[in-house]
Short mmCIF file of C-alpha atoms and ligand atoms in Angstrom, two decimals:
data_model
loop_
_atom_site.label_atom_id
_atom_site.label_comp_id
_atom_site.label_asym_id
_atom_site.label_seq_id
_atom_site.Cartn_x
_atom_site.Cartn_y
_atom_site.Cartn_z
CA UNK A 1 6.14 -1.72 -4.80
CA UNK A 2 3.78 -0.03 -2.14
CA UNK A 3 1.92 -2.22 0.14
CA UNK A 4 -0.77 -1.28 2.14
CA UNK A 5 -3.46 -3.49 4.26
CA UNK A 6 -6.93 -3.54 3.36
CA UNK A 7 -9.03 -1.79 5.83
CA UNK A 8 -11.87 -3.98 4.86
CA UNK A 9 -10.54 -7.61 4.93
CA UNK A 10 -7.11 -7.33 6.37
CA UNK A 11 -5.17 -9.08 3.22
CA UNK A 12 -2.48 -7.33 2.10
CA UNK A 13 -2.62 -5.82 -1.10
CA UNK A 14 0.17 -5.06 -3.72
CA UNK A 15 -0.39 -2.21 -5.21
CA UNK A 16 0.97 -0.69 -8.80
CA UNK A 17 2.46 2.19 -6.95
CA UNK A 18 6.55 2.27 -6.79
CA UNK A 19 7.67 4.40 -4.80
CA UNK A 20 10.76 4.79 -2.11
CA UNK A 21 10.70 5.35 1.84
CA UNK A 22 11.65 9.17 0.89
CA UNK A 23 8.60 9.94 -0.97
CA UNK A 24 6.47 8.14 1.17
CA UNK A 25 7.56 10.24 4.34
CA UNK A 26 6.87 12.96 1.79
CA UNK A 27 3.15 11.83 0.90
CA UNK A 28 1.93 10.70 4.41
CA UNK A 29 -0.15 13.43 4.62
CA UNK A 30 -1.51 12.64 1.06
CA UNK A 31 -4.62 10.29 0.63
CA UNK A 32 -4.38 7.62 -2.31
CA UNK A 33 -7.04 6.04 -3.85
CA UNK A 34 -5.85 2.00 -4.13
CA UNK A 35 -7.60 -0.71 -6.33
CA UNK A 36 -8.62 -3.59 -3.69
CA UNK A 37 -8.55 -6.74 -5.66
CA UNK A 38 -10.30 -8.59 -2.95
CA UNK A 39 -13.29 -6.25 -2.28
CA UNK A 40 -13.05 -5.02 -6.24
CA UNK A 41 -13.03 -1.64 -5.26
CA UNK A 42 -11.36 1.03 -4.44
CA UNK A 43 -9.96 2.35 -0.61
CA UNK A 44 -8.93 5.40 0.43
CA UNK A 45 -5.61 5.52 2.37
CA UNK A 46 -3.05 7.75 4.04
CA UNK A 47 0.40 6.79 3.03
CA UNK A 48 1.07 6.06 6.53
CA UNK A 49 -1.32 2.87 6.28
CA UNK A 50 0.90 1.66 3.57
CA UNK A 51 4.40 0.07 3.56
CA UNK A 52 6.95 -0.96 1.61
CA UNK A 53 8.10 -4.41 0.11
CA UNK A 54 11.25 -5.40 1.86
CA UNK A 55 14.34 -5.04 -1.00
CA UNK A 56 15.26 -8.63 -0.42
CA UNK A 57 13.74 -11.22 1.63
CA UNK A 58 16.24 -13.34 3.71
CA UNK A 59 18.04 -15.59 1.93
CA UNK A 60 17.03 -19.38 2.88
ZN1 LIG B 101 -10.27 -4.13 0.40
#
């Protein structure tokens, strides 16, 4: 799932987007328009303000 960081509050939001490291290189240019649940409404962002989930979180 894309992350990106809200611009407003500085929480991380989850977003529904999936997507891969390939087609976000491909979409940086792009703007998206993301749901913020903690403002409850919407941001624009480049791709390059967003990141991805990590596949797997170390193992503890
Ligand atoms: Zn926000």
């Amino acid at each position: 799932m894309l992350k990106y960081k809200c611009p407003r509050s500085g929480r991380v939001v989850t977003t529904s987007i999936e997507t891969d490291t390939v087609t976000l290189l491909e979409m940086r240019n792009m703007k998206l328009s993301v749901w913020c649940p903690h403002c409850w409404t919407s941001h624009q962002i480049r791709a390059t303000d967003a990141f991805l989930e990590p596949m797997q979180q170390a193992a503890e």
